[in-house]
C-alpha cells in the first residue's frame, strides 16, 4: 500500500490527471494527496473518475493560491478528517491489513509569518502523541545547506529554525530514495538554477517502529516544478538469505551459558577451526535453551495476566509463589531484551542511565535504514531495485573484480 503526495501547482490542468493515473497504477496507490491545487473542489471530479477514487477531503484554494485535496479509494483505505486549516489537513488513516495512524499533510505558505502560524499548529498537534504519526508535504523550507543548490546565498539561521521545529515535533525524515532535491526553481541572471528539498515526509518514533520497512520514493518531476513523494508502507521485500551469525551479549548473563561453553570448547584445536565448530552449537543452544526473547516476553506477560486473573477468584500460596517466579523471569527477559536492542543499536553507552527499550529499538531501525542498500546503478546507468536482480548484480560485480585481480 502506498500514499502519493504531490505539489501539482494546479490540479485543473488535464495533464495532472493523466500523470496521476500513471503514478497510481504503477505504484499501488490508494490515497492521493494534492497540495497547491489552485482550484476549487468541483475540479476534482475528472481526476477522481480517472483514478476510480470515490472519497475526498478538501481545503479550498484561496483564488488561485493554496488548496489541499485528499482523495482515496474507500474499498482499500479509510480516511477520517480531524482538523484542517488553509495550510494543513490532519487526519486518521486506516488500511485493512494495518492499524490506524495519524497523518498531517501540509502546504506551508511561501510567506514566513504564515508558516510560523502553521508551525505552531503542528507543534500543538505533536505534543503528547503516543500513537504513530507522519507529517508530509511541501514545507517550503530546508533544514541544512546541503538541501539547496544554486540561487542566492543560503540563510543558515532560517535552516536552523526549521530543523528546531522538526525536533520540537519529535519527528525525523523517513528514509527516501531518488533525487536529493524535490523542487526546481527559476534561473536568475548570473546565478545557477536553484534546486531545493522542500518536500519531505517525517514521522515520530511510534510510526517509525510500526513501519520499519517504510520508504519514501521521490518520483520523476512531470507537469510541475515539484517531484511527487510516494510513501511505501512496506517497501522492502523479504528475500534475503539466512542471517549471518551474531554473538549476543545477553547470552553471558544466562546461568547455563558458562557450563555450555566449558562443554563445547576444545582448547587443543586451532582457534579458527574451533570457532567454526562452535557456531552451529551456539545456534542450537540459542534456539533450544536461551530461546526467542520477544516470544518469551509475550508468553510470560500472558501467563502473569492469567495468574493475576485467577487470584481474583481464588487465591492460594501456590499462585502467590508462581506469580513471584513469573515476575522474576519476566524481569530477566526484559533485561535480555534491553541488552539485545542496546547491542543492535550500536549505541556506545546508556545516556543518563536511560533504560528505554523503545529508544534502542528506534536506533536500530534508523541504523538499518541508513545502511540498507535499496538500489544500485548498473554499468548501463539503469537503476536496479528488485532484490533478486540486486543480489545478482552484486555477485556478478565481485566475481568480475576478483577475476581481474587473479589475472593480474
mmCIF file of C-alpha atoms in Angstrom:
data_model
loop_
_atom_site.group_PDB
_atom_site.id
_atom_site.type_symbol
_atom_site.label_atom_id
_atom_site.label_comp_id
_atom_site.label_asym_id
_atom_site.label_seq_id
_atom_site.Cartn_x
_atom_site.Cartn_y
_atom_site.Cartn_z
ATOM 1 C CA UNK A 1 0.000 0.000 0.000
ATOM 2 C CA UNK A 2 1.248 3.468 -0.881
ATOM 3 C CA UNK A 3 0.324 7.116 -0.409
ATOM 4 C CA UNK A 4 1.171 9.685 -3.085
ATOM 5 C CA UNK A 5 1.766 13.323 -2.085
ATOM 6 C CA UNK A 6 2.344 15.908 -4.793
ATOM 7 C CA UNK A 7 2.537 19.667 -5.129
ATOM 8 C CA UNK A 8 0.939 19.707 -8.568
ATOM 9 C CA UNK A 9 0.853 23.536 -8.906
ATOM 10 C CA UNK A 10 -2.689 23.483 -10.272
ATOM 11 C CA UNK A 11 -4.962 20.443 -10.359
ATOM 12 C CA UNK A 12 -7.197 21.789 -13.138
ATOM 13 C CA UNK A 13 -4.531 21.053 -15.738
ATOM 14 C CA UNK A 14 -5.754 17.973 -17.722
ATOM 15 C CA UNK A 15 -2.173 16.653 -17.784
ATOM 16 C CA UNK A 16 -2.221 16.343 -13.984
ATOM 17 C CA UNK A 17 -4.961 13.682 -14.054
ATOM 18 C CA UNK A 18 -3.140 11.710 -16.738
ATOM 19 C CA UNK A 19 0.135 11.860 -14.819
ATOM 20 C CA UNK A 20 -1.571 10.837 -11.573
ATOM 21 C CA UNK A 21 -3.178 7.838 -13.263
ATOM 22 C CA UNK A 22 0.249 6.641 -14.380
ATOM 23 C CA UNK A 23 1.753 7.041 -10.888
ATOM 24 C CA UNK A 24 -1.226 5.405 -9.144
ATOM 25 C CA UNK A 25 -1.420 2.354 -11.398
ATOM 26 C CA UNK A 26 2.325 1.750 -11.315
ATOM 27 C CA UNK A 27 2.778 2.070 -7.537
ATOM 28 C CA UNK A 28 -0.355 0.536 -5.956
ATOM 29 C CA UNK A 29 -1.511 3.912 -4.596
ATOM 30 C CA UNK A 30 -4.785 4.013 -2.668
ATOM 31 C CA UNK A 31 -4.570 7.568 -1.275
ATOM 32 C CA UNK A 32 -3.551 10.669 -3.258
ATOM 33 C CA UNK A 33 -2.812 13.982 -1.551
ATOM 34 C CA UNK A 34 -2.522 17.052 -3.779
ATOM 35 C CA UNK A 35 -1.184 20.325 -2.419
ATOM 36 C CA UNK A 36 -1.301 23.781 -4.008
ATOM 37 C CA UNK A 37 -4.203 22.699 -6.203
ATOM 38 C CA UNK A 38 -5.051 26.329 -7.082
ATOM 39 C CA UNK A 39 -8.538 25.038 -7.857
ATOM 40 C CA UNK A 40 -11.877 24.619 -6.157
ATOM 41 C CA UNK A 41 -13.079 21.145 -5.190
ATOM 42 C CA UNK A 42 -15.517 20.849 -8.117
ATOM 43 C CA UNK A 43 -12.482 20.466 -10.377
ATOM 44 C CA UNK A 44 -11.616 17.194 -8.608
ATOM 45 C CA UNK A 45 -14.320 15.127 -10.301
ATOM 46 C CA UNK A 46 -12.407 14.346 -13.544
ATOM 47 C CA UNK A 47 -9.337 13.273 -11.558
ATOM 48 C CA UNK A 48 -11.316 11.084 -9.160
ATOM 49 C CA UNK A 49 -13.125 9.455 -12.073
ATOM 50 C CA UNK A 50 -9.861 8.803 -13.893
ATOM 51 C CA UNK A 51 -8.342 7.206 -10.764
ATOM 52 C CA UNK A 52 -11.553 5.393 -9.787
ATOM 53 C CA UNK A 53 -11.432 7.031 -6.327
ATOM 54 C CA UNK A 54 -14.707 7.777 -4.580
ATOM 55 C CA UNK A 55 -13.945 9.714 -1.360
ATOM 56 C CA UNK A 56 -12.332 13.083 -0.714
ATOM 57 C CA UNK A 57 -11.478 15.823 1.802
ATOM 58 C CA UNK A 58 -10.927 19.372 0.560
ATOM 59 C CA UNK A 59 -9.350 22.542 1.864
ATOM 60 C CA UNK A 60 -10.416 25.031 -0.770
ATOM 61 C CA UNK A 61 -7.922 27.230 -2.593
ATOM 62 C CA UNK A 62 -7.955 30.967 -1.986
ATOM 63 C CA UNK A 63 -8.454 32.193 -5.529
ATOM 64 C CA UNK A 64 -5.516 30.830 -7.486
ATOM 65 C CA UNK A 65 -3.297 30.070 -4.483
ATOM 66 C CA UNK A 66 -3.162 27.223 -1.975
ATOM 67 C CA UNK A 67 -5.620 24.349 -1.818
ATOM 68 C CA UNK A 68 -5.330 20.827 -0.374
ATOM 69 C CA UNK A 69 -7.095 17.706 -1.631
ATOM 70 C CA UNK A 70 -7.077 14.205 -0.110
ATOM 71 C CA UNK A 71 -8.747 11.648 -2.403
ATOM 72 C CA UNK A 72 -8.874 7.889 -1.900
ATOM 73 C CA UNK A 73 -10.419 4.534 -2.781
ATOM 74 C CA UNK A 74 -12.785 3.642 0.075
ATOM 75 C CA UNK A 75 -12.589 -0.076 -0.771
ATOM 76 C CA UNK A 76 -8.886 -0.094 0.109
ATOM 77 C CA UNK A 77 -8.485 2.630 2.726
ATOM 78 C CA UNK A 78 -10.373 4.837 5.157
ATOM 79 C CA UNK A 79 -9.526 8.458 5.934
ATOM 80 C CA UNK A 80 -11.138 10.325 8.835
ATOM 81 C CA UNK A 81 -10.594 14.107 8.960
ATOM 82 C CA UNK A 82 -9.729 15.502 12.394
ATOM 83 C CA UNK A 83 -8.882 19.160 11.741
ATOM 84 C CA UNK A 84 -7.777 21.395 8.901
ATOM 85 C CA UNK A 85 -6.565 24.908 8.098
ATOM 86 C CA UNK A 86 -5.512 26.662 4.902
ATOM 87 C CA UNK A 87 -2.054 25.089 5.287
ATOM 88 C CA UNK A 88 -2.755 21.573 6.558
ATOM 89 C CA UNK A 89 -5.184 18.663 6.876
ATOM 90 C CA UNK A 90 -4.842 16.457 9.958
ATOM 91 C CA UNK A 91 -6.468 13.006 9.639
ATOM 92 C CA UNK A 92 -6.533 9.371 10.721
ATOM 93 C CA UNK A 93 -5.750 6.742 8.075
ATOM 94 C CA UNK A 94 -6.808 3.093 8.233
ATOM 95 C CA UNK A 95 -5.808 0.216 5.970
ATOM 96 C CA UNK A 96 -7.344 -3.248 6.116
ATOM 97 C CA UNK A 97 -4.080 -5.022 6.925
ATOM 98 C CA UNK A 98 -2.600 -2.262 9.079
ATOM 99 C CA UNK A 99 -3.683 -0.492 12.229
ATOM 100 C CA UNK A 100 -4.589 3.174 12.013
ATOM 101 C CA UNK A 101 -2.100 6.031 12.173
ATOM 102 C CA UNK A 102 -2.293 9.803 12.156
ATOM 103 C CA UNK A 103 -1.218 11.765 9.092
ATOM 104 C CA UNK A 104 -0.808 15.502 8.666
ATOM 105 C CA UNK A 105 -0.339 16.813 5.155
ATOM 106 C CA UNK A 106 0.966 20.347 4.775
ATOM 107 C CA UNK A 107 1.349 23.065 2.213
ATOM 108 C CA UNK A 108 3.381 25.699 4.039
ATOM 109 C CA UNK A 109 2.838 29.240 2.881
ATOM 110 C CA UNK A 110 5.667 30.958 0.968
ATOM 111 C CA UNK A 111 5.313 33.803 3.497
ATOM 112 C CA UNK A 112 7.383 33.108 6.596
ATOM 113 C CA UNK A 113 4.947 34.780 9.009
ATOM 114 C CA UNK A 114 2.163 32.489 7.738
ATOM 115 C CA UNK A 115 4.429 29.447 8.004
ATOM 116 C CA UNK A 116 5.059 30.315 11.645
ATOM 117 C CA UNK A 117 1.322 30.051 12.263
ATOM 118 C CA UNK A 118 1.299 26.585 10.645
ATOM 119 C CA UNK A 119 4.342 25.533 12.666
ATOM 120 C CA UNK A 120 2.595 26.443 15.912
ATOM 121 C CA UNK A 121 -0.482 24.414 14.937
ATOM 122 C CA UNK A 122 1.663 21.381 14.057
ATOM 123 C CA UNK A 123 3.680 21.658 17.277
ATOM 124 C CA UNK A 124 0.448 21.657 19.283
ATOM 125 C CA UNK A 125 -0.717 18.544 17.382
ATOM 126 C CA UNK A 126 2.542 16.745 18.115
ATOM 127 C CA UNK A 127 2.668 17.327 21.860
ATOM 128 C CA UNK A 128 1.979 14.213 23.922
ATOM 129 C CA UNK A 129 1.282 11.990 20.905
ATOM 130 C CA UNK A 130 1.756 8.323 21.839
ATOM 131 C CA UNK A 131 0.484 6.905 18.541
ATOM 132 C CA UNK A 132 2.070 6.553 15.074
ATOM 133 C CA UNK A 133 2.112 9.921 13.267
ATOM 134 C CA UNK A 134 3.574 11.092 9.976
ATOM 135 C CA UNK A 135 3.685 14.611 8.583
ATOM 136 C CA UNK A 136 4.368 15.119 4.872
ATOM 137 C CA UNK A 137 4.025 17.606 2.071
ATOM 138 C CA UNK A 138 5.580 20.851 0.861
ATOM 139 C CA UNK A 139 7.204 22.593 3.838
ATOM 140 C CA UNK A 140 8.613 25.470 1.758
ATOM 141 C CA UNK A 141 11.736 25.262 3.934
ATOM 142 C CA UNK A 142 15.036 23.405 4.111
ATOM 143 C CA UNK A 143 16.857 22.310 7.265
ATOM 144 C CA UNK A 144 20.508 22.320 6.095
ATOM 145 C CA UNK A 145 22.767 23.890 3.490
ATOM 146 C CA UNK A 146 23.047 20.537 1.698
ATOM 147 C CA UNK A 147 19.342 20.742 0.769
ATOM 148 C CA UNK A 148 19.830 23.609 -1.682
ATOM 149 C CA UNK A 149 21.915 24.130 -4.798
ATOM 150 C CA UNK A 150 22.238 27.265 -6.869
ATOM 151 C CA UNK A 151 20.467 30.586 -6.460
ATOM 152 C CA UNK A 152 21.253 33.139 -3.781
ATOM 153 C CA UNK A 153 23.145 32.608 -0.531
ATOM 154 C CA UNK A 154 21.526 30.225 1.971
ATOM 155 C CA UNK A 155 20.059 31.693 5.160
ATOM 156 C CA UNK A 156 21.635 29.367 7.752
ATOM 157 C CA UNK A 157 19.613 30.806 10.648
ATOM 158 C CA UNK A 158 16.410 30.045 8.750
ATOM 159 C CA UNK A 159 17.551 26.455 8.180
ATOM 160 C CA UNK A 160 18.267 26.083 11.891
ATOM 161 C CA UNK A 161 14.796 27.373 12.811
ATOM 162 C CA UNK A 162 13.183 24.758 10.579
ATOM 163 C CA UNK A 163 15.413 21.987 11.977
ATOM 164 C CA UNK A 164 14.461 23.029 15.523
ATOM 165 C CA UNK A 165 10.771 22.985 14.543
ATOM 166 C CA UNK A 166 11.046 19.346 13.368
ATOM 167 C CA UNK A 167 12.970 18.460 16.512
ATOM 168 C CA UNK A 168 10.298 20.040 18.724
ATOM 169 C CA UNK A 169 7.681 17.961 16.912
ATOM 170 C CA UNK A 170 9.742 14.812 17.718
ATOM 171 C CA UNK A 171 9.911 13.691 14.080
ATOM 172 C CA UNK A 172 12.699 12.584 11.753
ATOM 173 C CA UNK A 173 12.869 12.124 7.994
ATOM 174 C CA UNK A 174 11.622 8.787 6.709
ATOM 175 C CA UNK A 175 14.287 7.099 4.575
ATOM 176 C CA UNK A 176 14.000 8.272 0.967
ATOM 177 C CA UNK A 177 15.370 7.216 -2.394
ATOM 178 C CA UNK A 178 15.639 9.200 -5.592
ATOM 179 C CA UNK A 179 16.819 12.754 -6.338
ATOM 180 C CA UNK A 180 18.256 14.826 -3.490
ATOM 181 C CA UNK A 181 16.112 17.827 -4.420
ATOM 182 C CA UNK A 182 12.332 17.892 -4.852
ATOM 183 C CA UNK A 183 11.827 21.357 -6.336
ATOM 184 C CA UNK A 184 13.328 23.042 -9.361
ATOM 185 C CA UNK A 185 13.217 26.830 -9.266
ATOM 186 C CA UNK A 186 13.871 29.551 -11.814
ATOM 187 C CA UNK A 187 17.248 30.579 -13.183
ATOM 188 C CA UNK A 188 18.099 34.182 -12.316
ATOM 189 C CA UNK A 189 20.656 36.361 -14.076
ATOM 190 C CA UNK A 190 24.264 35.470 -13.212
ATOM 191 C CA UNK A 191 23.106 32.652 -10.883
ATOM 192 C CA UNK A 192 22.779 28.887 -11.312
ATOM 193 C CA UNK A 193 19.283 27.397 -11.397
ATOM 194 C CA UNK A 194 18.048 26.782 -7.866
ATOM 195 C CA UNK A 195 17.153 23.326 -6.552
ATOM 196 C CA UNK A 196 15.770 22.618 -3.065
ATOM 197 C CA UNK A 197 14.464 19.761 -0.946
ATOM 198 C CA UNK A 198 11.189 21.420 0.019
ATOM 199 C CA UNK A 199 9.006 18.282 0.019
ATOM 200 C CA UNK A 200 9.559 15.617 2.669
ATOM 201 C CA UNK A 201 7.908 13.061 4.941
ATOM 202 C CA UNK A 202 8.794 12.963 8.649
ATOM 203 C CA UNK A 203 7.486 10.594 11.308
ATOM 204 C CA UNK A 204 7.569 10.167 15.062
ATOM 205 C CA UNK A 205 9.177 7.210 16.793
ATOM 206 C CA UNK A 206 5.897 5.252 17.049
ATOM 207 C CA UNK A 207 5.338 5.428 13.274
ATOM 208 C CA UNK A 208 8.963 4.520 12.537
ATOM 209 C CA UNK A 209 8.801 1.478 14.814
ATOM 210 C CA UNK A 210 5.484 0.346 13.364
ATOM 211 C CA UNK A 211 6.595 0.727 9.734
ATOM 212 C CA UNK A 212 10.260 -0.276 9.947
ATOM 213 C CA UNK A 213 10.375 -1.078 6.234
ATOM 214 C CA UNK A 214 8.664 2.133 5.106
ATOM 215 C CA UNK A 215 10.353 4.232 2.467
ATOM 216 C CA UNK A 216 9.714 7.485 0.640
ATOM 217 C CA UNK A 217 10.393 7.235 -3.070
ATOM 218 C CA UNK A 218 10.878 10.547 -4.868
ATOM 219 C CA UNK A 219 9.195 10.129 -8.247
ATOM 220 C CA UNK A 220 10.120 11.890 -11.509
ATOM 221 C CA UNK A 221 9.076 15.530 -11.896
ATOM 222 C CA UNK A 222 6.304 15.818 -14.523
ATOM 223 C CA UNK A 223 3.978 18.759 -15.317
ATOM 224 C CA UNK A 224 5.055 20.534 -12.131
ATOM 225 C CA UNK A 225 8.232 22.005 -10.681
ATOM 226 C CA UNK A 226 7.882 19.615 -7.679
ATOM 227 C CA UNK A 227 8.658 15.885 -7.505
ATOM 228 C CA UNK A 228 5.857 13.695 -6.092
ATOM 229 C CA UNK A 229 6.536 11.756 -2.869
ATOM 230 C CA UNK A 230 5.499 8.100 -2.770
ATOM 231 C CA UNK A 231 5.207 6.772 0.798
ATOM 232 C CA UNK A 232 5.502 2.980 0.642
ATOM 233 C CA UNK A 233 4.417 1.469 3.956
ATOM 234 C CA UNK A 234 6.140 -1.855 3.349
ATOM 235 C CA UNK A 235 8.808 -1.131 0.779
ATOM 236 C CA UNK A 236 11.344 -3.873 1.456
ATOM 237 C CA UNK A 237 10.629 -7.352 0.128
ATOM 238 C CA UNK A 238 11.850 -10.115 2.402
ATOM 239 C CA UNK A 239 14.042 -12.083 0.065
ATOM 240 C CA UNK A 240 17.313 -12.351 1.903
ATOM 241 C CA UNK A 241 19.273 -15.463 2.738
ATOM 242 C CA UNK A 242 19.893 -16.784 6.246
ATOM 243 C CA UNK A 243 21.065 -14.088 8.633
ATOM 244 C CA UNK A 244 24.783 -14.052 9.475
ATOM 245 C CA UNK A 245 25.811 -15.411 12.866
ATOM 246 C CA UNK A 246 25.972 -12.840 15.672
ATOM 247 C CA UNK A 247 27.167 -13.341 19.230
ATOM 248 C CA UNK A 248 24.563 -11.934 21.654
ATOM 249 C CA UNK A 249 25.879 -10.174 24.733
ATOM 250 C CA UNK A 250 22.770 -11.292 26.647
ATOM 251 C CA UNK A 251 23.998 -14.899 26.497
ATOM 252 C CA UNK A 252 26.711 -14.043 29.019
ATOM 253 C CA UNK A 253 24.075 -13.399 31.717
ATOM 254 C CA UNK A 254 22.343 -16.744 31.227
ATOM 255 C CA UNK A 255 23.063 -19.152 34.142
ATOM 256 C CA UNK A 256 23.706 -22.121 31.813
ATOM 257 C CA UNK A 257 25.959 -20.356 29.305
ATOM 258 C CA UNK A 258 29.261 -20.878 31.138
ATOM 259 C CA UNK A 259 28.630 -24.622 31.507
ATOM 260 C CA UNK A 260 27.701 -24.809 27.827
ATOM 261 C CA UNK A 261 30.951 -23.101 26.798
ATOM 262 C CA UNK A 262 33.070 -25.336 29.017
ATOM 263 C CA UNK A 263 31.466 -28.428 27.472
ATOM 264 C CA UNK A 264 31.715 -27.140 23.881
ATOM 265 C CA UNK A 265 35.154 -25.562 23.797
ATOM 266 C CA UNK A 266 38.201 -27.660 22.945
ATOM 267 C CA UNK A 267 41.358 -25.636 23.610
ATOM 268 C CA UNK A 268 43.589 -28.200 21.913
ATOM 269 C CA UNK A 269 42.245 -27.278 18.467
ATOM 270 C CA UNK A 270 43.372 -24.340 16.328
ATOM 271 C CA UNK A 271 41.332 -21.201 17.195
ATOM 272 C CA UNK A 272 39.725 -20.595 13.775
ATOM 273 C CA UNK A 273 38.693 -24.245 13.470
ATOM 274 C CA UNK A 274 37.245 -24.226 16.975
ATOM 275 C CA UNK A 275 35.245 -21.060 16.324
ATOM 276 C CA UNK A 276 33.851 -22.574 13.123
ATOM 277 C CA UNK A 277 32.778 -25.712 15.001
ATOM 278 C CA UNK A 278 31.313 -23.690 17.871
ATOM 279 C CA UNK A 279 28.945 -21.633 15.694
ATOM 280 C CA UNK A 280 26.353 -24.380 14.990
ATOM 281 C CA UNK A 281 26.409 -25.376 18.682
ATOM 282 C CA UNK A 282 25.696 -21.763 19.675
ATOM 283 C CA UNK A 283 22.832 -21.561 17.180
ATOM 284 C CA UNK A 284 21.308 -24.728 18.651
ATOM 285 C CA UNK A 285 21.801 -23.513 22.250
ATOM 286 C CA UNK A 286 20.272 -20.145 21.403
ATOM 287 C CA UNK A 287 17.198 -21.745 19.845
ATOM 288 C CA UNK A 288 16.534 -24.545 22.352
ATOM 289 C CA UNK A 289 17.931 -23.202 25.650
ATOM 290 C CA UNK A 290 18.134 -19.419 25.576
ATOM 291 C CA UNK A 291 15.010 -19.075 23.411
ATOM 292 C CA UNK A 292 13.407 -16.262 21.458
ATOM 293 C CA UNK A 293 13.415 -13.204 23.752
ATOM 294 C CA UNK A 294 10.389 -11.495 22.216
ATOM 295 C CA UNK A 295 8.243 -14.638 22.208
ATOM 296 C CA UNK A 296 9.304 -15.434 25.772
ATOM 297 C CA UNK A 297 8.335 -11.907 26.878
ATOM 298 C CA UNK A 298 4.869 -12.255 25.336
ATOM 299 C CA UNK A 299 4.326 -15.705 26.861
ATOM 300 C CA UNK A 300 5.402 -14.594 30.336
ATOM 301 C CA UNK A 301 3.257 -11.438 30.157
ATOM 302 C CA UNK A 302 0.250 -13.540 29.178
ATOM 303 C CA UNK A 303 0.982 -16.073 31.921
ATOM 304 C CA UNK A 304 1.295 -13.320 34.540
ATOM 305 C CA UNK A 305 -2.045 -11.823 33.469
ATOM 306 C CA UNK A 306 -3.721 -15.270 33.717
ATOM 307 C CA UNK A 307 -2.308 -15.873 37.211
ATOM 308 C CA UNK A 308 -3.450 -12.498 38.473
ATOM 309 C CA UNK A 309 -6.881 -13.095 36.972
ATOM 310 C CA UNK A 310 -7.173 -16.446 38.785
ATOM 311 C CA UNK A 311 -6.063 -14.859 42.064
ATOM 312 C CA UNK A 312 -9.044 -12.500 41.952
ATOM 313 C CA UNK A 313 -11.337 -15.553 42.163
ATOM 314 C CA UNK A 314 -9.442 -17.902 44.476
ATOM 315 C CA UNK A 315 -6.068 -17.042 45.955
ATOM 316 C CA UNK A 316 -3.562 -19.607 47.211
ATOM 317 C CA UNK A 317 0.039 -19.866 48.359
ATOM 318 C CA UNK A 318 0.892 -21.762 45.175
ATOM 319 C CA UNK A 319 -0.432 -18.941 42.943
ATOM 320 C CA UNK A 320 1.401 -16.322 45.027
ATOM 321 C CA UNK A 321 4.723 -18.111 44.628
ATOM 322 C CA UNK A 322 4.073 -18.797 40.958
ATOM 323 C CA UNK A 323 3.349 -15.117 40.335
ATOM 324 C CA UNK A 324 6.598 -14.117 42.062
ATOM 325 C CA UNK A 325 8.593 -16.546 39.928
ATOM 326 C CA UNK A 326 6.952 -15.415 36.688
ATOM 327 C CA UNK A 327 7.670 -11.792 37.594
ATOM 328 C CA UNK A 328 11.340 -12.660 38.210
ATOM 329 C CA UNK A 329 11.520 -14.479 34.854
ATOM 330 C CA UNK A 330 9.820 -11.562 33.074
ATOM 331 C CA UNK A 331 12.204 -9.019 34.622
ATOM 332 C CA UNK A 332 15.153 -11.121 33.482
ATOM 333 C CA UNK A 333 13.706 -11.413 29.988
ATOM 334 C CA UNK A 334 13.187 -7.636 29.824
ATOM 335 C CA UNK A 335 16.839 -7.188 30.805
ATOM 336 C CA UNK A 336 17.823 -9.541 27.975
ATOM 337 C CA UNK A 337 15.618 -7.625 25.539
ATOM 338 C CA UNK A 338 17.101 -4.278 26.539
ATOM 339 C CA UNK A 339 20.614 -5.670 26.148
ATOM 340 C CA UNK A 340 19.688 -7.047 22.711
ATOM 341 C CA UNK A 341 18.387 -3.708 21.409
ATOM 342 C CA UNK A 342 21.288 -1.894 23.027
ATOM 343 C CA UNK A 343 23.699 -4.141 21.109
ATOM 344 C CA UNK A 344 21.777 -3.820 17.826
ATOM 345 C CA UNK A 345 21.626 -0.034 18.082
ATOM 346 C CA UNK A 346 25.462 0.180 18.154
ATOM 347 C CA UNK A 347 24.996 2.678 20.960
ATOM 348 C CA UNK A 348 28.191 3.246 22.936
ATOM 349 C CA UNK A 349 26.653 3.850 26.342
ATOM 350 C CA UNK A 350 23.356 4.386 28.137
ATOM 351 C CA UNK A 351 22.924 8.140 28.337
ATOM 352 C CA UNK A 352 21.962 9.459 31.785
ATOM 353 C CA UNK A 353 21.012 5.959 32.903
ATOM 354 C CA UNK A 354 18.091 5.874 30.473
ATOM 355 C CA UNK A 355 16.644 2.351 30.245
ATOM 356 C CA UNK A 356 14.169 2.766 27.417
ATOM 357 C CA UNK A 357 13.936 -0.246 25.103
ATOM 358 C CA UNK A 358 11.956 1.798 22.537
ATOM 359 C CA UNK A 359 14.907 4.208 22.279
ATOM 360 C CA UNK A 360 17.339 1.411 21.359
ATOM 361 C CA UNK A 361 14.779 -0.158 19.025
ATOM 362 C CA UNK A 362 14.434 3.144 17.179
ATOM 363 C CA UNK A 363 18.234 3.487 16.943
ATOM 364 C CA UNK A 364 18.340 0.031 15.339
ATOM 365 C CA UNK A 365 15.602 0.983 12.858
ATOM 366 C CA UNK A 366 17.473 4.165 11.895
ATOM 367 C CA UNK A 367 20.771 2.251 11.605
ATOM 368 C CA UNK A 368 19.184 -0.327 9.305
ATOM 369 C CA UNK A 369 17.534 2.324 7.127
ATOM 370 C CA UNK A 370 20.833 4.201 6.745
ATOM 371 C CA UNK A 371 22.834 1.069 5.877
ATOM 372 C CA UNK A 372 20.209 -0.637 3.738
ATOM 373 C CA UNK A 373 21.091 -0.721 0.041
ATOM 374 C CA UNK A 374 17.719 -0.488 -1.706
ATOM 375 C CA UNK A 375 19.005 0.169 -5.227
ATOM 376 C CA UNK A 376 22.213 0.255 -7.301
ATOM 377 C CA UNK A 377 23.104 1.600 -10.712
ATOM 378 C CA UNK A 378 24.195 -0.901 -13.347
ATOM 379 C CA UNK A 379 27.008 -0.470 -15.859
ATOM 380 C CA UNK A 380 24.418 0.794 -18.370
ATOM 381 C CA UNK A 381 23.316 3.521 -15.909
ATOM 382 C CA UNK A 382 19.989 1.775 -15.161
ATOM 383 C CA UNK A 383 18.772 1.725 -11.553
ATOM 384 C CA UNK A 384 18.196 -1.784 -10.151
ATOM 385 C CA UNK A 385 15.652 -2.088 -7.307
ATOM 386 C CA UNK A 386 14.395 -5.674 -7.437
ATOM 387 C CA UNK A 387 16.050 -7.668 -4.579
ATOM 388 C CA UNK A 388 16.841 -10.687 -6.767
ATOM 389 C CA UNK A 389 18.349 -8.521 -9.504
ATOM 390 C CA UNK A 390 20.304 -6.586 -6.852
ATOM 391 C CA UNK A 391 21.791 -9.813 -5.483
ATOM 392 C CA UNK A 392 22.772 -10.993 -8.965
ATOM 393 C CA UNK A 393 24.314 -7.621 -9.778
ATOM 394 C CA UNK A 394 26.448 -7.581 -6.587
ATOM 395 C CA UNK A 395 27.615 -11.184 -7.067
ATOM 396 C CA UNK A 396 28.489 -10.504 -10.707
ATOM 397 C CA UNK A 397 30.427 -7.346 -9.763
ATOM 398 C CA UNK A 398 32.637 -9.082 -7.204
ATOM 399 C CA UNK A 399 33.185 -12.136 -9.404
ATOM 400 C CA UNK A 400 34.429 -9.884 -12.180
ATOM 401 C CA UNK A 401 36.531 -7.897 -9.715
ATOM 402 C CA UNK A 402 38.320 -10.926 -8.288
ATOM 403 C CA UNK A 403 38.771 -12.491 -11.715
ATOM 404 C CA UNK A 404 40.568 -9.323 -12.843
ATOM 405 C CA UNK A 405 42.795 -9.433 -9.744
ATOM 406 C CA UNK A 406 43.690 -13.067 -10.349
ATOM 407 C CA UNK A 407 44.539 -12.347 -13.984
ATOM 408 C CA UNK A 408 46.864 -9.573 -12.898
#
